[in-house]
mmCIF file of C-alpha atoms in Angstrom:
data_model
loop_
_atom_site.group_PDB
_atom_site.id
_atom_site.type_symbol
_atom_site.label_atom_id
_atom_site.label_comp_id
_atom_site.label_asym_id
_atom_site.label_seq_id
_atom_site.Cartn_x
_atom_site.Cartn_y
_atom_site.Cartn_z
ATOM 1 C CA UNK D 23 129.081 139.550 324.723
ATOM 2 C CA UNK D 24 125.919 138.982 326.731
ATOM 3 C CA UNK D 25 123.418 136.866 324.803
ATOM 4 C CA UNK D 26 119.801 136.164 325.707
ATOM 5 C CA UNK D 27 118.513 132.637 325.622
ATOM 6 C CA UNK D 28 115.824 131.757 323.123
ATOM 7 C CA UNK D 29 112.993 131.740 325.642
ATOM 8 C CA UNK D 30 114.189 135.069 327.006
ATOM 9 C CA UNK D 31 114.146 136.613 323.534
ATOM 10 C CA UNK D 32 110.664 135.282 322.927
ATOM 11 C CA UNK D 33 109.412 136.547 326.297
ATOM 12 C CA UNK D 34 110.963 139.966 325.703
ATOM 13 C CA UNK D 35 109.424 140.192 322.238
ATOM 14 C CA UNK D 36 106.022 139.196 323.568
ATOM 15 C CA UNK D 37 106.224 141.705 326.454
ATOM 16 C CA UNK D 38 107.226 144.509 324.096
ATOM 17 C CA UNK D 39 104.364 143.569 321.787
ATOM 18 C CA UNK D 40 101.834 143.745 324.637
ATOM 19 C CA UNK D 41 103.295 147.068 325.812
ATOM 20 C CA UNK D 42 103.082 148.604 322.340
ATOM 21 C CA UNK D 43 99.522 147.289 321.988
ATOM 22 C CA UNK D 44 98.538 148.873 325.321
ATOM 23 C CA UNK D 45 100.103 152.214 324.366
ATOM 24 C CA UNK D 46 98.330 152.107 321.008
ATOM 25 C CA UNK D 47 94.967 151.383 322.686
ATOM 26 C CA UNK D 48 95.438 154.281 325.124
ATOM 27 C CA UNK D 49 96.477 156.689 322.369
ATOM 28 C CA UNK D 50 93.558 155.767 320.085
ATOM 29 C CA UNK D 51 90.925 154.774 322.665
ATOM 30 C CA UNK D 52 88.011 156.814 321.295
ATOM 31 C CA UNK D 53 88.731 155.976 317.661
ATOM 32 C CA UNK D 54 89.276 152.308 318.488
ATOM 33 C CA UNK D 55 86.004 152.025 320.402
ATOM 34 C CA UNK D 56 84.100 153.687 317.560
ATOM 35 C CA UNK D 57 85.697 151.301 315.079
ATOM 36 C CA UNK D 58 85.067 148.205 317.163
ATOM 37 C CA UNK D 59 81.393 149.096 317.599
ATOM 38 C CA UNK D 60 80.925 148.888 313.832
ATOM 39 C CA UNK D 61 79.310 145.533 312.888
ATOM 40 C CA UNK D 62 81.495 145.312 309.770
ATOM 41 C CA UNK D 63 84.628 145.605 311.903
ATOM 42 C CA UNK D 64 83.503 142.787 314.200
ATOM 43 C CA UNK D 65 82.631 140.574 311.227
ATOM 44 C CA UNK D 66 86.104 141.232 309.807
ATOM 45 C CA UNK D 67 87.771 140.282 313.110
ATOM 46 C CA UNK D 68 85.666 137.123 313.380
ATOM 47 C CA UNK D 69 86.601 136.061 309.827
ATOM 48 C CA UNK D 70 90.272 136.697 310.524
ATOM 49 C CA UNK D 71 90.061 134.673 313.732
ATOM 50 C CA UNK D 72 88.262 131.750 312.081
ATOM 51 C CA UNK D 73 90.624 131.705 309.110
ATOM 52 C CA UNK D 74 93.597 131.810 311.476
ATOM 53 C CA UNK D 75 92.452 128.935 313.707
ATOM 54 C CA UNK D 76 94.538 126.300 311.818
ATOM 55 C CA UNK D 77 97.628 128.503 312.179
ATOM 56 C CA UNK D 78 96.913 129.053 315.872
ATOM 57 C CA UNK D 79 96.550 125.308 316.428
ATOM 58 C CA UNK D 80 99.927 124.586 314.799
ATOM 59 C CA UNK D 81 101.736 127.605 316.205
ATOM 60 C CA UNK D 82 104.131 127.766 319.098
ATOM 61 C CA UNK D 83 103.036 128.781 322.565
ATOM 62 C CA UNK D 84 104.184 132.405 322.295
ATOM 63 C CA UNK D 85 102.367 132.787 318.966
ATOM 64 C CA UNK D 86 99.163 131.499 320.523
ATOM 65 C CA UNK D 87 99.570 133.967 323.359
ATOM 66 C CA UNK D 88 99.831 136.772 320.770
ATOM 67 C CA UNK D 89 96.269 135.997 319.595
ATOM 68 C CA UNK D 90 94.794 136.542 323.067
ATOM 69 C CA UNK D 91 94.059 140.292 322.560
ATOM 70 C CA UNK D 92 91.896 139.559 319.506
ATOM 71 C CA UNK D 93 90.040 136.742 321.252
ATOM 72 C CA UNK D 94 89.594 138.909 324.361
ATOM 73 C CA UNK D 95 88.155 141.845 322.378
ATOM 74 C CA UNK D 96 85.719 139.598 320.532
ATOM 75 C CA UNK D 97 84.666 137.883 323.755
ATOM 76 C CA UNK D 98 84.045 141.159 325.567
ATOM 77 C CA UNK D 99 82.060 142.506 322.630
ATOM 78 C CA UNK D 100 79.886 139.426 322.192
ATOM 79 C CA UNK D 101 79.214 139.203 325.927
ATOM 80 C CA UNK D 102 78.766 142.961 326.380
ATOM 81 C CA UNK D 103 76.132 143.297 323.659
ATOM 82 C CA UNK D 104 73.836 140.689 325.226
ATOM 83 C CA UNK D 105 70.683 142.440 326.555
ATOM 84 C CA UNK D 106 70.928 140.892 330.065
ATOM 85 C CA UNK D 107 74.544 142.067 330.393
ATOM 86 C CA UNK D 108 73.653 145.544 329.144
ATOM 87 C CA UNK D 109 70.792 145.729 331.646
ATOM 88 C CA UNK D 110 72.992 144.561 334.521
ATOM 89 C CA UNK D 111 75.809 146.961 333.582
ATOM 90 C CA UNK D 112 73.331 149.837 333.358
ATOM 91 C CA UNK D 113 71.933 149.049 336.812
ATOM 92 C CA UNK D 114 75.466 149.106 338.174
ATOM 93 C CA UNK D 115 75.731 152.779 337.192
ATOM 94 C CA UNK D 116 72.387 153.814 338.721
ATOM 95 C CA UNK D 117 72.039 151.552 341.779
ATOM 96 C CA UNK D 118 73.690 153.959 344.237
ATOM 97 C CA UNK D 119 71.997 157.159 343.092
ATOM 98 C CA UNK D 120 69.731 158.951 345.610
ATOM 99 C CA UNK D 121 65.988 158.830 344.855
ATOM 100 C CA UNK D 122 64.026 161.818 343.632
ATOM 101 C CA UNK D 123 61.986 163.233 346.531
ATOM 102 C CA UNK D 124 59.926 165.511 344.239
ATOM 103 C CA UNK D 125 61.249 168.567 346.078
ATOM 104 C CA UNK D 126 61.649 172.079 344.700
ATOM 105 C CA UNK D 127 65.083 173.023 343.379
ATOM 106 C CA UNK D 128 66.961 176.225 342.610
ATOM 107 C CA UNK D 129 67.601 175.165 339.024
ATOM 108 C CA UNK D 130 67.296 172.341 336.529
ATOM 109 C CA UNK D 131 70.772 171.702 335.099
ATOM 110 C CA UNK D 132 70.893 169.978 331.714
ATOM 111 C CA UNK D 133 74.251 168.405 330.877
ATOM 112 C CA UNK D 134 74.865 168.519 327.146
ATOM 113 C CA UNK D 135 75.757 165.269 325.405
ATOM 114 C CA UNK D 136 75.059 166.030 321.757
ATOM 115 C CA UNK D 137 73.571 163.952 318.974
ATOM 116 C CA UNK D 138 70.588 161.683 319.614
ATOM 117 C CA UNK D 139 70.818 162.174 323.380
ATOM 118 C CA UNK D 140 70.039 165.887 323.181
ATOM 119 C CA UNK D 141 66.342 165.507 322.388
ATOM 120 C CA UNK D 142 65.508 163.239 325.324
ATOM 121 C CA UNK D 143 67.144 165.423 327.971
ATOM 122 C CA UNK D 144 65.518 168.533 326.495
ATOM 123 C CA UNK D 145 62.072 166.927 326.709
ATOM 124 C CA UNK D 146 62.812 165.796 330.280
ATOM 125 C CA UNK D 147 63.941 169.277 331.367
ATOM 126 C CA UNK D 148 60.889 170.914 329.789
ATOM 127 C CA UNK D 149 58.546 168.495 331.565
ATOM 128 C CA UNK D 150 60.238 169.087 334.922
ATOM 129 C CA UNK D 151 59.976 172.848 334.428
ATOM 130 C CA UNK D 152 56.254 172.603 333.635
ATOM 131 C CA UNK D 153 55.779 170.506 336.778
ATOM 132 C CA UNK D 154 57.222 173.398 338.765
ATOM 133 C CA UNK D 155 60.329 171.572 339.979
ATOM 134 C CA UNK D 156 62.452 174.725 339.476
ATOM 135 C CA UNK D 157 61.987 178.241 338.155
ATOM 136 C CA UNK D 158 64.913 178.149 335.729
ATOM 137 C CA UNK D 159 66.861 175.820 333.454
ATOM 138 C CA UNK D 160 70.643 176.007 333.116
ATOM 139 C CA UNK D 161 72.262 174.288 330.090
ATOM 140 C CA UNK D 162 75.914 173.223 330.205
ATOM 141 C CA UNK D 163 77.955 172.099 327.230
ATOM 142 C CA UNK D 164 79.811 173.348 324.172
ATOM 143 C CA UNK D 165 77.704 172.868 321.067
ATOM 144 C CA UNK D 166 74.530 172.113 323.026
ATOM 145 C CA UNK D 167 73.265 175.381 324.487
ATOM 146 C CA UNK D 168 71.834 177.001 321.358
ATOM 147 C CA UNK D 169 70.075 173.858 320.132
ATOM 148 C CA UNK D 170 68.647 172.894 323.525
ATOM 149 C CA UNK D 171 67.568 176.470 324.221
ATOM 150 C CA UNK D 172 65.693 176.651 320.925
ATOM 151 C CA UNK D 173 63.990 173.312 321.547
ATOM 152 C CA UNK D 174 63.013 174.333 325.077
ATOM 153 C CA UNK D 175 61.315 177.510 323.844
ATOM 154 C CA UNK D 176 59.468 175.475 321.213
ATOM 155 C CA UNK D 177 58.251 173.248 324.046
ATOM 156 C CA UNK D 178 56.819 176.225 325.909
ATOM 157 C CA UNK D 179 59.627 177.176 328.314
ATOM 158 C CA UNK D 180 59.969 181.000 328.522
ATOM 159 C CA UNK D 181 63.249 182.359 327.135
ATOM 160 C CA UNK D 182 63.833 184.369 330.342
ATOM 161 C CA UNK D 183 63.914 181.120 332.335
ATOM 162 C CA UNK D 184 66.820 179.653 330.324
ATOM 163 C CA UNK D 185 70.516 180.346 330.888
ATOM 164 C CA UNK D 186 73.718 178.356 330.528
ATOM 165 C CA UNK D 187 77.376 178.128 329.590
ATOM 166 C CA UNK D 188 78.787 177.082 326.222
ATOM 167 C CA UNK D 189 82.465 176.369 326.926
ATOM 168 C CA UNK D 190 82.627 173.021 328.755
ATOM 169 C CA UNK D 191 83.930 170.055 326.776
ATOM 170 C CA UNK D 192 83.667 167.267 329.358
ATOM 171 C CA UNK D 193 81.782 166.419 332.546
ATOM 172 C CA UNK D 194 84.394 167.952 334.827
ATOM 173 C CA UNK D 195 84.167 171.268 332.957
ATOM 174 C CA UNK D 196 80.363 171.040 333.005
ATOM 175 C CA UNK D 197 80.524 171.100 336.800
ATOM 176 C CA UNK D 198 83.393 173.609 336.942
ATOM 177 C CA UNK D 199 81.743 176.301 334.809
ATOM 178 C CA UNK D 200 78.240 175.656 336.163
ATOM 179 C CA UNK D 201 79.528 176.034 339.707
ATOM 180 C CA UNK D 202 81.417 179.245 338.890
ATOM 181 C CA UNK D 203 78.204 180.797 337.541
ATOM 182 C CA UNK D 204 75.514 179.384 339.865
ATOM 183 C CA UNK D 205 77.115 178.685 343.237
ATOM 184 C CA UNK D 206 78.049 182.317 344.081
ATOM 185 C CA UNK D 207 74.410 183.271 343.360
ATOM 186 C CA UNK D 208 73.220 180.827 346.017
ATOM 187 C CA UNK D 209 71.775 178.451 343.405
ATOM 188 C CA UNK D 210 73.067 175.233 344.918
ATOM 189 C CA UNK D 211 70.123 172.826 344.978
ATOM 190 C CA UNK D 212 69.865 171.399 341.486
ATOM 191 C CA UNK D 213 67.947 168.788 339.543
ATOM 192 C CA UNK D 214 70.577 167.250 337.257
ATOM 193 C CA UNK D 215 69.344 165.893 333.919
ATOM 194 C CA UNK D 216 71.394 163.514 331.791
ATOM 195 C CA UNK D 217 71.182 159.942 330.438
ATOM 196 C CA UNK D 218 71.205 157.050 332.966
ATOM 197 C CA UNK D 219 74.762 155.786 332.288
ATOM 198 C CA UNK D 220 76.121 159.329 332.715
ATOM 199 C CA UNK D 221 74.190 160.094 335.905
ATOM 200 C CA UNK D 222 76.561 158.548 338.457
ATOM 201 C CA UNK D 223 79.678 160.338 337.213
ATOM 202 C CA UNK D 224 77.737 163.593 336.797
ATOM 203 C CA UNK D 225 76.235 163.292 340.282
ATOM 204 C CA UNK D 226 79.633 162.681 341.893
ATOM 205 C CA UNK D 227 81.414 165.502 340.087
ATOM 206 C CA UNK D 228 78.641 168.090 340.580
ATOM 207 C CA UNK D 229 78.377 167.126 344.254
ATOM 208 C CA UNK D 230 82.128 167.676 344.624
ATOM 209 C CA UNK D 231 81.561 171.245 343.448
ATOM 210 C CA UNK D 232 79.210 171.905 346.359
ATOM 211 C CA UNK D 233 75.843 171.285 344.718
ATOM 212 C CA UNK D 234 72.991 169.493 346.471
ATOM 213 C CA UNK D 235 72.236 167.192 343.553
ATOM 214 C CA UNK D 236 69.097 165.261 342.714
ATOM 215 C CA UNK D 237 69.945 163.168 339.626
ATOM 216 C CA UNK D 238 67.138 162.756 337.115
ATOM 217 C CA UNK D 239 67.488 160.389 334.123
ATOM 218 C CA UNK D 240 66.558 161.144 330.544
ATOM 219 C CA UNK D 241 65.967 158.134 328.323
ATOM 220 C CA UNK D 242 68.295 156.674 325.736
ATOM 221 C CA UNK D 243 67.091 156.712 322.112
ATOM 222 C CA UNK D 244 64.657 153.858 321.454
ATOM 223 C CA UNK D 245 66.361 152.997 318.156
ATOM 224 C CA UNK D 246 69.801 152.454 319.674
ATOM 225 C CA UNK D 247 71.372 149.062 319.016
ATOM 226 C CA UNK D 248 72.944 146.884 321.746
ATOM 227 C CA UNK D 249 76.355 147.826 320.316
ATOM 228 C CA UNK D 250 75.647 151.540 320.824
ATOM 229 C CA UNK D 251 74.457 150.956 324.386
ATOM 230 C CA UNK D 252 77.497 148.806 325.140
ATOM 231 C CA UNK D 253 79.768 151.503 323.732
ATOM 232 C CA UNK D 254 78.223 154.143 326.009
ATOM 233 C CA UNK D 255 78.384 151.905 329.097
ATOM 234 C CA UNK D 256 82.003 150.994 328.419
ATOM 235 C CA UNK D 257 82.911 154.657 328.067
ATOM 236 C CA UNK D 258 81.175 155.519 331.337
ATOM 237 C CA UNK D 259 82.828 152.771 333.368
ATOM 238 C CA UNK D 260 86.215 153.782 331.955
ATOM 239 C CA UNK D 261 85.606 157.488 332.613
ATOM 240 C CA UNK D 262 84.347 156.784 336.135
ATOM 241 C CA UNK D 263 87.546 154.904 336.972
ATOM 242 C CA UNK D 264 89.706 157.586 335.329
ATOM 243 C CA UNK D 265 88.030 160.393 337.279
ATOM 244 C CA UNK D 266 88.408 158.467 340.537
ATOM 245 C CA UNK D 267 92.097 157.800 339.936
ATOM 246 C CA UNK D 268 92.704 161.499 339.232
ATOM 247 C CA UNK D 269 90.859 162.589 342.390
ATOM 248 C CA UNK D 270 88.151 164.481 340.502
ATOM 249 C CA UNK D 271 85.468 163.547 343.039
ATOM 250 C CA UNK D 272 87.163 165.202 346.006
ATOM 251 C CA UNK D 273 85.052 167.887 347.659
ATOM 252 C CA UNK D 274 86.077 171.479 346.908
ATOM 253 C CA UNK D 275 86.336 174.021 349.715
ATOM 254 C CA UNK D 276 83.374 176.344 350.298
ATOM 255 C CA UNK D 277 85.579 179.450 350.031
ATOM 256 C CA UNK D 278 86.768 178.486 346.533
ATOM 257 C CA UNK D 279 83.205 177.728 345.473
ATOM 258 C CA UNK D 280 81.888 181.059 346.732
ATOM 259 C CA UNK D 281 84.856 182.865 345.173
ATOM 260 C CA UNK D 282 85.859 180.962 342.011
ATOM 261 C CA UNK D 283 89.503 181.263 340.894
ATOM 262 C CA UNK D 284 90.268 184.362 338.846
ATOM 263 C CA UNK D 285 91.523 182.302 335.897
ATOM 264 C CA UNK D 286 88.166 180.522 335.635
ATOM 265 C CA UNK D 287 86.201 183.784 335.767
ATOM 266 C CA UNK D 288 88.564 185.368 333.230
ATOM 267 C CA UNK D 289 88.100 182.389 330.921
ATOM 268 C CA UNK D 290 84.302 182.639 331.191
ATOM 269 C CA UNK D 291 84.464 186.308 330.210
ATOM 270 C CA UNK D 292 87.151 186.080 327.521
ATOM 271 C CA UNK D 293 85.599 183.022 325.883
ATOM 272 C CA UNK D 294 82.058 184.408 326.132
ATOM 273 C CA UNK D 295 80.918 181.295 327.972
ATOM 274 C CA UNK D 296 77.890 182.625 329.829
ATOM 275 C CA UNK D 297 74.486 182.543 328.149
ATOM 276 C CA UNK D 298 72.027 184.843 329.897
ATOM 277 C CA UNK D 299 68.206 184.790 329.708
#
């Protein structure tokens, strides 16, 4: 019977361990990131690493290699939460964006993000509307339209100037549903409002749906910790790469934009997506 040598068994075991770890990370990416951003979780990992240092020093080579994922995660976290690194990573997501030329637009599009980020983009959109940058505001995002609409009216934006869609659950759907509702009306020059880390991905995906996009940043909450900022930046870099690999930034044809697919229009109607003034 065929028998593996000892080093082959060890290598196979180590490879299978890394593969299972990778599959687990992919399957639980969001939950894992949320957990790792908790200070208590990082303290726990650090204590485990410190307490295991004597074992690592006495262990065999393959056992030491098995500790690399933990050391790597801790290293990335400690480096990523340094203010200079956060600043540099943030600039990497905004460096290539086109400048705002203070031109008039067909609409101000607010991309919903939920939670603490909702207030800042609402205030930004209201200010842009009062400056006369567009005659209407379009809100995109499930769970965001009602709250943002109410806040906008409280800030002095007329109800008749606010519309939106309440079915999109990610950035691609934000652009998909917004395009299906605005593009056929000839509303193609937009001022896109979202937080700075999200701007590049939003700009690329909305541009692929035929919009002439001017990205406009809304601030991050002032009380956010470095860990929260690092979490958001890490998500954006990962999502940007994922969208690129899946070809999400490819330009759509003008005919499909002017005449959206029937299944998209049916979904908008059946789900009650459109929010009218």
